[in-house]
Coordinates of N, CA and C in Angstrom, one line a residue:
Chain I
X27 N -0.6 11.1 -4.7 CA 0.3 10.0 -4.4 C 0.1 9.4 -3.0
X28 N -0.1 7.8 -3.0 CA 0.0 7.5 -1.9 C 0.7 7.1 -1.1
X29 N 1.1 8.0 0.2 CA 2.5 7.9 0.8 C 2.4 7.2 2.1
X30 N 3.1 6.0 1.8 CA 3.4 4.9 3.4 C 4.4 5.2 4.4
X31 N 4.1 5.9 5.6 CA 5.1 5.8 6.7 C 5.6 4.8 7.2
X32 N 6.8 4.2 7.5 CA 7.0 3.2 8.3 C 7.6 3.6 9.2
X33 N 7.4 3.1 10.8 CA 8.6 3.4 12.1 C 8.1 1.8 12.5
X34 N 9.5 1.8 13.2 CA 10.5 2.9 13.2 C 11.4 2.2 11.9
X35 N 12.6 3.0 11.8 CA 13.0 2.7 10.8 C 14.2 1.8 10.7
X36 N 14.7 1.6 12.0 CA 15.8 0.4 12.3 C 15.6 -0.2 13.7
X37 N 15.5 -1.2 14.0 CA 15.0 -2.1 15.5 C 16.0 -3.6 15.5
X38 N 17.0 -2.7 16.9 CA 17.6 -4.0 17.1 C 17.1 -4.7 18.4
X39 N 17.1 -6.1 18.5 CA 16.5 -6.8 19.7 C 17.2 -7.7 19.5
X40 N 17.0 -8.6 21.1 CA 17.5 -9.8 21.3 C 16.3 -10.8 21.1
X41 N 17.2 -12.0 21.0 CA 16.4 -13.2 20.5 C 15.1 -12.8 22.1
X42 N 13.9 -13.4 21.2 CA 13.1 -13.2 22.8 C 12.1 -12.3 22.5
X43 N 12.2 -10.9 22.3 CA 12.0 -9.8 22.6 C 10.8 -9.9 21.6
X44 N 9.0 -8.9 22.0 CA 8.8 -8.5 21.2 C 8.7 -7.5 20.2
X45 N 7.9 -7.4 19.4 CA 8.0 -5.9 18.8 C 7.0 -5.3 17.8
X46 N 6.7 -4.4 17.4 CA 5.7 -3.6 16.4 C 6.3 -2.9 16.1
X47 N 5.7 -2.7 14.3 CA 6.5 -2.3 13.5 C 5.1 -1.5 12.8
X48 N 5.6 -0.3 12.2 CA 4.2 0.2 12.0 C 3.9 0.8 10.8
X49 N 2.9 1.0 9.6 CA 2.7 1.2 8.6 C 1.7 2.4 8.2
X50 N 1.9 3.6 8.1 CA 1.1 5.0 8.3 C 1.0 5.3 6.8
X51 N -0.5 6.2 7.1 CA -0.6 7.1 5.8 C -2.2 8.1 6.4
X52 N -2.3 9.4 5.0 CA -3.3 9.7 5.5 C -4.3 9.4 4.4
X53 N -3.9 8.7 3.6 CA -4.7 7.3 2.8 C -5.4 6.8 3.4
X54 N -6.7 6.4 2.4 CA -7.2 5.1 2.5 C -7.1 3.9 1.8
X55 N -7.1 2.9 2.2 CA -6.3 1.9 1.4 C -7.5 0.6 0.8
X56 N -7.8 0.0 -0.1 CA -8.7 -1.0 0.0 C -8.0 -2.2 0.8
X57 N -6.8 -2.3 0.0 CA -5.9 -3.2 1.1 C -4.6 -3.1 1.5
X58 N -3.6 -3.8 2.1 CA -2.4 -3.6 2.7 C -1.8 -4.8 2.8
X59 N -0.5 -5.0 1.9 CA 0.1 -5.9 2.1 C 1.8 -5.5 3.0
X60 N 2.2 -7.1 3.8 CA 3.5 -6.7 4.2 C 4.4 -7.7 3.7
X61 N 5.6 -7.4 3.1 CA 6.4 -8.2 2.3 C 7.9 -8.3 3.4
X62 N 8.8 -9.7 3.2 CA 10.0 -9.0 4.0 C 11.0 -9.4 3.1
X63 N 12.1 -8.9 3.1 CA 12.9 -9.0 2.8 C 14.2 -9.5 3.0
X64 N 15.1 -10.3 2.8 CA 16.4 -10.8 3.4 C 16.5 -10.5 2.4
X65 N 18.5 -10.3 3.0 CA 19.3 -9.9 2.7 C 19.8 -10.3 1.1
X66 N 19.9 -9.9 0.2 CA 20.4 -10.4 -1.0 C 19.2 -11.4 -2.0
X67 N 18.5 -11.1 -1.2 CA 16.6 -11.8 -2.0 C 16.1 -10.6 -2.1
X68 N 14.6 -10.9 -2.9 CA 13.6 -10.3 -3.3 C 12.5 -10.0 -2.4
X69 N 11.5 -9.2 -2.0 CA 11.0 -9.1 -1.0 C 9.6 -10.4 -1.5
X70 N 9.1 -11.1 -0.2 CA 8.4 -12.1 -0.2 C 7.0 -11.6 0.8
X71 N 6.4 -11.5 -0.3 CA 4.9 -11.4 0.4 C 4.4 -12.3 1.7
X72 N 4.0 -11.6 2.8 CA 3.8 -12.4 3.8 C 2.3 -12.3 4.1
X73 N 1.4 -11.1 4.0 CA 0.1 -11.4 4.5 C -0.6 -10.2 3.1
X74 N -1.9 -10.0 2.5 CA -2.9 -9.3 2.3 C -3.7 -9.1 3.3
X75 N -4.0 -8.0 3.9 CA -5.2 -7.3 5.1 C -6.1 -6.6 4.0
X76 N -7.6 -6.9 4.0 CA -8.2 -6.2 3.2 C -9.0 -5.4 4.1
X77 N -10.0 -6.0 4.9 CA -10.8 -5.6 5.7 C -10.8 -4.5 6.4
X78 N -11.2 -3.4 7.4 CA -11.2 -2.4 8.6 C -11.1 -3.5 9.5
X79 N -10.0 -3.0 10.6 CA -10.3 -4.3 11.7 C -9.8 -5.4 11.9
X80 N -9.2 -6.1 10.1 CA -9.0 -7.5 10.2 C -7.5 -7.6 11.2
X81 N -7.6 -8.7 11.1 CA -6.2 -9.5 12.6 C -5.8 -10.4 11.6
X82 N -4.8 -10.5 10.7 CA -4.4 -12.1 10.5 C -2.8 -12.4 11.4
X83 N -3.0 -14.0 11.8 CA -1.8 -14.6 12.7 C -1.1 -15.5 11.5
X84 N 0.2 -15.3 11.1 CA 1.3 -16.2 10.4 C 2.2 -16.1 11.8
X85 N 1.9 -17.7 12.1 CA 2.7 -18.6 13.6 C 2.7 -17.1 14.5
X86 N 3.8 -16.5 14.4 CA 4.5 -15.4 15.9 C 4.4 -14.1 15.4
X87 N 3.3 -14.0 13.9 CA 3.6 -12.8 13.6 C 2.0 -12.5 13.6
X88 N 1.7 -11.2 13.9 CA 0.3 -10.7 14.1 C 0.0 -9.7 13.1
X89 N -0.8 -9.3 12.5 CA -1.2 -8.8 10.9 C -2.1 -7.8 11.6
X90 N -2.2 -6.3 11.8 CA -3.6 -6.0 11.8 C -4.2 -4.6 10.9
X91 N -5.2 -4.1 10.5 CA -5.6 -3.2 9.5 C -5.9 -2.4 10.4
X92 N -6.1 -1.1 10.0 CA -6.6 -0.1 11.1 C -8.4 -0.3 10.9
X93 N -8.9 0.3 11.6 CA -10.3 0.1 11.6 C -11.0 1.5 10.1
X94 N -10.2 2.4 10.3 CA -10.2 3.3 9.1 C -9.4 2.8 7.7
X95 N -8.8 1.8 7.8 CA -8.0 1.6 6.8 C -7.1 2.2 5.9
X96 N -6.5 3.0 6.8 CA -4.9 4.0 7.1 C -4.3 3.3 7.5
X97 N -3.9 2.5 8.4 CA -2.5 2.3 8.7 C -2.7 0.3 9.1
X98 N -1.6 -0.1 9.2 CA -1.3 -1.0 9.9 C -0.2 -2.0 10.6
X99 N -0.2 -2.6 11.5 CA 1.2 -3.1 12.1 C 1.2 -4.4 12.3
X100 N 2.7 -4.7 12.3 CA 3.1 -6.1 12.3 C 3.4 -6.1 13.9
X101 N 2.9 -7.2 14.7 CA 3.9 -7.8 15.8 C 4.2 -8.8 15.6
X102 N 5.0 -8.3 16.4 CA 6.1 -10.2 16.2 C 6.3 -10.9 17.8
X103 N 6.0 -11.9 18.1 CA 6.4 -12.2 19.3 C 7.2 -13.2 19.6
X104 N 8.4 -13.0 20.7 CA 9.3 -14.0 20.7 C 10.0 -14.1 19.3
X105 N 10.9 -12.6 19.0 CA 11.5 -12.9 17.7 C 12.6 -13.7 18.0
X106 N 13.0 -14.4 16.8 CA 14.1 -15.3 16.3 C 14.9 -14.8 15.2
X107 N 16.2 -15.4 15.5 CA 17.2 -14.6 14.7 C 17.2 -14.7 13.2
X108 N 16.1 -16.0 12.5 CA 15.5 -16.0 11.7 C 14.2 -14.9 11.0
X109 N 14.4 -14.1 11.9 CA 13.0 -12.8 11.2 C 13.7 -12.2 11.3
X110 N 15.3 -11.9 11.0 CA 16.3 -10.7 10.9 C 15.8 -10.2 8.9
X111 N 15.3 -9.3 8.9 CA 14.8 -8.5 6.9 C 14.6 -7.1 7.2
X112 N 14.4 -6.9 6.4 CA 13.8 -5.7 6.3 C 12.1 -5.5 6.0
X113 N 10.9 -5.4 6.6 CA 9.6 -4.9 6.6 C 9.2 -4.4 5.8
X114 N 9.0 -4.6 5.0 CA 7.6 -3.9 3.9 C 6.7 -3.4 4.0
X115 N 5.7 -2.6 3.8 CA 4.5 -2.4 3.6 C 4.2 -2.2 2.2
X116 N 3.0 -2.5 1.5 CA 3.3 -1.8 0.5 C 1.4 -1.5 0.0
X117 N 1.0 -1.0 -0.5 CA -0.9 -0.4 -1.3 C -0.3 -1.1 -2.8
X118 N -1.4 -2.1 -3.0 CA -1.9 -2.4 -3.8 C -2.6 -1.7 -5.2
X119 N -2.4 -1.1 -6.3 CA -2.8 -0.7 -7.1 C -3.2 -1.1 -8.4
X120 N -3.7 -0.6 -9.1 CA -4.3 -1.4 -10.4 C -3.5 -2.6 -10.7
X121 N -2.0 -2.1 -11.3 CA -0.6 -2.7 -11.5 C 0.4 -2.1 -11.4
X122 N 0.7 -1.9 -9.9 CA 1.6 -1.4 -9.3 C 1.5 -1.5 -7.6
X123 N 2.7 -1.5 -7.4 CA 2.8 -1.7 -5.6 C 3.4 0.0 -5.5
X124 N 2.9 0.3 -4.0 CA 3.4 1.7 -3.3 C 4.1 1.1 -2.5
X125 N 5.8 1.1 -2.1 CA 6.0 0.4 -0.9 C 6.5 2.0 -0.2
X126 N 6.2 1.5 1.4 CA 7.0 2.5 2.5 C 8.7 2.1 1.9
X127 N 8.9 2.7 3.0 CA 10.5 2.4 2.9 C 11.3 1.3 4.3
X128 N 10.3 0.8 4.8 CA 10.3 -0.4 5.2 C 10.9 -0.2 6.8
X129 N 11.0 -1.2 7.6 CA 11.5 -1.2 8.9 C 12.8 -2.1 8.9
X130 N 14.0 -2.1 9.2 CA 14.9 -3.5 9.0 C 15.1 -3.7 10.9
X131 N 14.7 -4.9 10.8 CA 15.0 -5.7 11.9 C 16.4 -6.4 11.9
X132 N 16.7 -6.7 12.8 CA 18.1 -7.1 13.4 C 17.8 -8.1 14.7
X133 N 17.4 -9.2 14.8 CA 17.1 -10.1 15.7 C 18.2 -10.7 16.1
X134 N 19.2 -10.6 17.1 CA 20.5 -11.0 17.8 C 20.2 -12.1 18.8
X135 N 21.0 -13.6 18.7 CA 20.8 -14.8 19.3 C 21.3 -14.3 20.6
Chain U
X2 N 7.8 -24.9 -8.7 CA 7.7 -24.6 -10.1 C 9.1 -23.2 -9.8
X3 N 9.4 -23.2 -11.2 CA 10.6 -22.5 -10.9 C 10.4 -21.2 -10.5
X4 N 11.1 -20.0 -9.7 CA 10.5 -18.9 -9.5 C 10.7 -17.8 -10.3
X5 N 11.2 -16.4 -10.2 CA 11.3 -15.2 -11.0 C 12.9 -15.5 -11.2
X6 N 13.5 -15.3 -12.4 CA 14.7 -15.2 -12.6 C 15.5 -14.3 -13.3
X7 N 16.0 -13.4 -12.6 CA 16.5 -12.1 -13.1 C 18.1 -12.8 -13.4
X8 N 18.6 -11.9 -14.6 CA 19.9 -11.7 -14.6 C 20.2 -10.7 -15.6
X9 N 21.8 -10.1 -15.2 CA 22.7 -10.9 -14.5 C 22.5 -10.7 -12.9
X10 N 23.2 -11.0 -12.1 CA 22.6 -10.7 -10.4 C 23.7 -9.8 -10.1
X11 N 24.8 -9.3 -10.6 CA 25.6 -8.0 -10.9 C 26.1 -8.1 -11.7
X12 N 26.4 -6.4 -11.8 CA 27.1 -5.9 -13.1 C 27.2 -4.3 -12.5
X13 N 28.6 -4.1 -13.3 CA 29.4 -3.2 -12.7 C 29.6 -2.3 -14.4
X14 N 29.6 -0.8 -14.6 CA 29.2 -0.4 -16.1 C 29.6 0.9 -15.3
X15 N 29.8 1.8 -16.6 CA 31.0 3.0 -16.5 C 29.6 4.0 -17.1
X16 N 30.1 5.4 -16.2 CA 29.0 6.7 -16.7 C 29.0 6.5 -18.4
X17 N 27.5 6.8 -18.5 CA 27.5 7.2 -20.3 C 26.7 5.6 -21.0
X18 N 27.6 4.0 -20.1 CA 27.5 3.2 -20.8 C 25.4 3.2 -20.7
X19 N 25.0 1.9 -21.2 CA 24.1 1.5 -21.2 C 23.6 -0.5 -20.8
X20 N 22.6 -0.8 -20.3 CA 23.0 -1.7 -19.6 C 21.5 -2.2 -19.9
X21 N 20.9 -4.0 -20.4 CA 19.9 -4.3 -20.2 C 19.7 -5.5 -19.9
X22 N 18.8 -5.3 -18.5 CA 18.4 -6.6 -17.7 C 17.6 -7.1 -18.1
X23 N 17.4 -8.5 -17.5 CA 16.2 -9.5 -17.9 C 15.7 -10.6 -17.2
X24 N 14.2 -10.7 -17.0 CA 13.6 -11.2 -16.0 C 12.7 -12.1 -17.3
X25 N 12.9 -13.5 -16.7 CA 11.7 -14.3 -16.8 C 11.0 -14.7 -15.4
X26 N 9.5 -14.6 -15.7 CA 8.5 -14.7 -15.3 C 8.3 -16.2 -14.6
X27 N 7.6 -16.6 -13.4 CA 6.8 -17.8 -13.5 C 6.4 -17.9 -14.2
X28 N 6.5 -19.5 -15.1 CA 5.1 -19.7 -15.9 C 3.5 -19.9 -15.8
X29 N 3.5 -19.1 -16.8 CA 1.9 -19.0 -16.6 C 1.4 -17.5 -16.5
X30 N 2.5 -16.2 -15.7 CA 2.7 -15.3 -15.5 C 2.4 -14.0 -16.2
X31 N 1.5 -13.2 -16.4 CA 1.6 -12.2 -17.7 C 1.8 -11.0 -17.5
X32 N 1.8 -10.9 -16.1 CA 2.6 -9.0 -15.9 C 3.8 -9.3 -15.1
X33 N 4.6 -8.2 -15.3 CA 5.8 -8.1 -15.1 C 6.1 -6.6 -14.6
X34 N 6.5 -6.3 -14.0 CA 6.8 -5.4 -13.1 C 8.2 -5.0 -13.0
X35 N 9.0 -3.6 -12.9 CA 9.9 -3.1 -12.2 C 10.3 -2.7 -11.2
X36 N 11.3 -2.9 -10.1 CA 11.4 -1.9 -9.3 C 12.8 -1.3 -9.1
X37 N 12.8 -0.2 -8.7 CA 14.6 0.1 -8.3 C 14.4 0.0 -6.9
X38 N 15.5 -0.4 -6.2 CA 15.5 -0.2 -4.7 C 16.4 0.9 -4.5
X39 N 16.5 1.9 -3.7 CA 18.0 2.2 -3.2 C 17.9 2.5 -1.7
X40 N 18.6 2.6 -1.0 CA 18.6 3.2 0.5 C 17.9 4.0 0.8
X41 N 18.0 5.2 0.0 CA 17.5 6.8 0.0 C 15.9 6.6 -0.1
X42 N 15.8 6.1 -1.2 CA 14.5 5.9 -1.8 C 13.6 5.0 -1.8
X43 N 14.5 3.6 -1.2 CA 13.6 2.5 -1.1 C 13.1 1.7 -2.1
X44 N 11.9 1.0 -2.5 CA 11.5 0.7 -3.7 C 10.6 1.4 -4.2
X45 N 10.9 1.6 -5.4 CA 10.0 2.9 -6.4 C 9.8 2.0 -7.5
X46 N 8.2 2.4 -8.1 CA 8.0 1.0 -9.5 C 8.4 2.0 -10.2
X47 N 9.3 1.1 -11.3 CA 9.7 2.1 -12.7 C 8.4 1.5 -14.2
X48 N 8.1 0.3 -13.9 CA 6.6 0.0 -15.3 C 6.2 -0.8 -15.1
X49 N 5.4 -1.5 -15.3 CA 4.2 -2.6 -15.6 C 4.3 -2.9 -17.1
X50 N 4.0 -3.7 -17.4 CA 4.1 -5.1 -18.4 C 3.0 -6.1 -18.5
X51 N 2.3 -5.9 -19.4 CA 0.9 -7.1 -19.5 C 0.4 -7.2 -20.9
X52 N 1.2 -8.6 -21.6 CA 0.8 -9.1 -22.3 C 1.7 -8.3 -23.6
X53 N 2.7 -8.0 -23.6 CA 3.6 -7.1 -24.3 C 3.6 -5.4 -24.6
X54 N 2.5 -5.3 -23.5 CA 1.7 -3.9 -23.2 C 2.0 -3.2 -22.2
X55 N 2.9 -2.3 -22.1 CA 3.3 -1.3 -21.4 C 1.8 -0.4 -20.0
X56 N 1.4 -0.9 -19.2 CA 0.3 -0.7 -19.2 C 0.6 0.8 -17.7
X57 N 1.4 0.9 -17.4 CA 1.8 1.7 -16.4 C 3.2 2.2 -16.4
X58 N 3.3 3.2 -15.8 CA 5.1 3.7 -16.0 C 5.1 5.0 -14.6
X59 N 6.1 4.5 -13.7 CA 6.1 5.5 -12.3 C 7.4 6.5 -13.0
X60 N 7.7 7.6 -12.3 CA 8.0 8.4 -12.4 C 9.7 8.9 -12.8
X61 N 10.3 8.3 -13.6 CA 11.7 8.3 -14.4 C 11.6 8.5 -15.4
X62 N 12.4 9.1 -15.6 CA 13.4 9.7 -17.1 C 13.2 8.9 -18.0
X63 N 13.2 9.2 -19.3 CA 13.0 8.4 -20.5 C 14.2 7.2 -20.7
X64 N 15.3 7.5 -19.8 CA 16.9 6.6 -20.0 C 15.9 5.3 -19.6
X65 N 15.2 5.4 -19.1 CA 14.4 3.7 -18.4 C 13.7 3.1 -19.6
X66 N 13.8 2.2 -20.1 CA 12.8 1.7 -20.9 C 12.3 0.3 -20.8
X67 N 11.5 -0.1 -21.5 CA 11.5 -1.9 -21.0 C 10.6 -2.0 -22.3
X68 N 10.7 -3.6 -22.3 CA 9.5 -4.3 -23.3 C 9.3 -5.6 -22.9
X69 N 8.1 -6.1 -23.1 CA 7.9 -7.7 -22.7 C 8.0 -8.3 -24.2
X70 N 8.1 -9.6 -24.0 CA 8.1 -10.5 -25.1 C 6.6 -11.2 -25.4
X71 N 6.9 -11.8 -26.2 CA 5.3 -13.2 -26.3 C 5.4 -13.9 -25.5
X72 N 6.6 -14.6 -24.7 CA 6.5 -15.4 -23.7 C 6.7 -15.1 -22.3
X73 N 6.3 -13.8 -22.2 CA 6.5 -12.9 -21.1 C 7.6 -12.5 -20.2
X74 N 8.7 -13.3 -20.9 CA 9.7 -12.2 -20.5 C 10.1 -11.0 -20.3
X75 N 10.8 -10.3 -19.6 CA 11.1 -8.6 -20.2 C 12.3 -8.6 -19.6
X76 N 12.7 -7.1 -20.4 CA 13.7 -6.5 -20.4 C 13.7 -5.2 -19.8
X77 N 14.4 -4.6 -19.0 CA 14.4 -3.0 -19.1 C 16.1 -2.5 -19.7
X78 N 16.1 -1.6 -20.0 CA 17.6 -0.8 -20.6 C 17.0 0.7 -20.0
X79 N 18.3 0.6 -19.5 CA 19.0 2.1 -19.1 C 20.2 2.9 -20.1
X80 N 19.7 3.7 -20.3 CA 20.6 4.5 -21.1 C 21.6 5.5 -20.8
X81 N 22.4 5.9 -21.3 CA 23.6 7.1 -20.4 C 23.6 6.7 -18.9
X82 N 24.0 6.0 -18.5 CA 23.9 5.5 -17.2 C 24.2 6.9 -16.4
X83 N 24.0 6.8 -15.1 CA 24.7 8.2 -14.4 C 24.8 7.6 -12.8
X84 N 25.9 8.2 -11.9 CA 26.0 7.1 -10.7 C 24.7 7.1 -9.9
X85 N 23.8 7.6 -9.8 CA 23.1 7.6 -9.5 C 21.4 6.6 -9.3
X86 N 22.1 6.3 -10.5 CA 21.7 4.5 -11.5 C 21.7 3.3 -10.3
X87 N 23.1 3.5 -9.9 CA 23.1 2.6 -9.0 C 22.2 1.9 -7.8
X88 N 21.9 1.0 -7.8 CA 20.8 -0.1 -7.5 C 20.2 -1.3 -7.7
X89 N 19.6 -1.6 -6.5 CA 18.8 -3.4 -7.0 C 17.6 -3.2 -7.4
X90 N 17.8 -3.2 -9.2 CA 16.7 -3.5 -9.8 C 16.0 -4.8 -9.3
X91 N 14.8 -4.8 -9.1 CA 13.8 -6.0 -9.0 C 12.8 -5.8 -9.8
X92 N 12.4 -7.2 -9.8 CA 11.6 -7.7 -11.1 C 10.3 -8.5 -10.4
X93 N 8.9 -8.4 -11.0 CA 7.9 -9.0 -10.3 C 6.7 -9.2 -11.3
X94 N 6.6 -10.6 -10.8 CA 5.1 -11.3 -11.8 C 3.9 -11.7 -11.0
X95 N 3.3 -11.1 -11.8 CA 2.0 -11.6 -10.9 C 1.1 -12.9 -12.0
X96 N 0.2 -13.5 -11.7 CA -0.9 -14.4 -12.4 C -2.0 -13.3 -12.7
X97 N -2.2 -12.5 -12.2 CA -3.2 -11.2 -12.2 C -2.5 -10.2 -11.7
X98 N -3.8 -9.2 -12.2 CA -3.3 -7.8 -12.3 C -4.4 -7.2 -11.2
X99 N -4.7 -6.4 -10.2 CA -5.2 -5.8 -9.3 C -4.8 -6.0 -8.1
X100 N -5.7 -5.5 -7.0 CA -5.5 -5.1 -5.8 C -5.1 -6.6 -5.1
X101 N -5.6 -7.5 -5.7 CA -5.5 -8.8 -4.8 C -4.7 -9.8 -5.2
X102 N -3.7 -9.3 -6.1 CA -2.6 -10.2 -6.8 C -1.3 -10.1 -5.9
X103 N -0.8 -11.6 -6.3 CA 0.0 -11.4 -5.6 C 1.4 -11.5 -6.4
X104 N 2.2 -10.9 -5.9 CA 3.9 -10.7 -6.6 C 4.5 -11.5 -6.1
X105 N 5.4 -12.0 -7.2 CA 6.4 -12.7 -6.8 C 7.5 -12.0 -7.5
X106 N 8.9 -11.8 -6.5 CA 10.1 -10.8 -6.7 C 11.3 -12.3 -7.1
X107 N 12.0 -11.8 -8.1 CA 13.2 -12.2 -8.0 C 14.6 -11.6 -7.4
X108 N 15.3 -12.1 -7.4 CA 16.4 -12.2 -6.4 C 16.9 -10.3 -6.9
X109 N 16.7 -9.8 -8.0 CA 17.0 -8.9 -8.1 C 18.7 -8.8 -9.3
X110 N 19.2 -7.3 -9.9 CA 20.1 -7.3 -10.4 C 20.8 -6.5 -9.7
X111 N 22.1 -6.4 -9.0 CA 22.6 -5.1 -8.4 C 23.6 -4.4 -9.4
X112 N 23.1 -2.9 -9.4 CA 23.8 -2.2 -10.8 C 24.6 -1.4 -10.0
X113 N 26.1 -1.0 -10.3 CA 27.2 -0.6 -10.0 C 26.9 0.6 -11.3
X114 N 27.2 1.4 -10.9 CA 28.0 2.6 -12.3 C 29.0 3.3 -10.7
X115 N 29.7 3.4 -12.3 CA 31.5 4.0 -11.8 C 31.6 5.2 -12.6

């Protein structure tokens, strides 16, 4: 079974502030997706990382794969009270998602 | 184009009863997916769905069941409910099936047992 760490597991900040949020296993993964979540929605896919290495940038948010392709993290810089969800991670499978148990953010104006 | 549409978006149901949700798909959509969320446990897949084909099933009790239609709707039903039941079922379609597909979730159903 492939098991996803997330830390931390609750992160409150002020508007401003940045942060990493982090996605573990002692898996290897072909790829890594991070989904988020608001409140009373469905979780919404935000990036696929396939590559060892890869970096993707969505505007203030930073994507990166481990170079082993175990783990990976989100930064966020200059959060807004608009990126208050809960964090995803989740391994991609034939037909099925693994998700961690996610990080919830709390971004305060 | 319209997105995943689960309902009902709550429901409140007494130990013993039984209860069956339902997701349509984006069009065009042919797998269909489960999830339960809960605090404790987070999101766990309960089955996969492709093409009225049960093609995967994660780790629950036989009370879980589902079926897709010809126009790729689906259903899951829970049986003898128990509080434990309790949770936001989500529902997800992909246009493909593998590593590089992407999901789309609906708003979810939140289940109450009392």
């Amino acid at each position: 079974t492939q098991l996803l760490e997330q830390s931390p597991q609750f992160l409150s900040i002020q508007e401003g502030e940045n942060l990493t949020v982090y996605c573990n296993s002692s898996s290897v993964f072909s790829s890594l997706q991070w989904y988020r979540q608001e409140p009373g929605e469905g979780p919404v896919l935000l990036v696929t990382v396939v590559t060892g290495g890869e970096v993707k940038k969505l505007k203030r948010l930073t994507f990166q794969f481990g170079d082993a392709r175990k783990d990976s993290s989100l930064h966020i810089t200059a959060a807004q009270p608009g990126d208050t969800g809960l964090y995803l991670c989740a391994a991609p499978g034939y037909s099925t998602l693994t998700f961690g148990k996610g990080t919830m953010l709390l971004v305060s104006p | 184009k319209a997105g995943v549409t689960q309902t009902p978006r709550y429901l409140i149901k007494t130990r013993g009863q039984q209860v069956t949700l339902s997701c349509s798909p984006i069009s065009g959509h042919r797998s269909v997916s489960w999830y339960q969320q809960t605090p404790g446990q987070g999101l766990q897949f309960l089955f996969e769905y492709f093409s009225e084909t049960q093609r995967n099933k994660g780790n629950f009790p036989g009370r879980f069941s589902g079926r897709q239609f010809s126009n790729s709707r689906s259903e899951m039903n829970v049986s003898t409910l128990e509080l434990g039941d309790s949770a936001l079922y989500l529902c997800a379609s992909s246009f493909l099936a593998g590593q590089k597909a992407e999901a789309f979730f609906g708003q979810g159903t939140r289940l109450t047992v009392v």
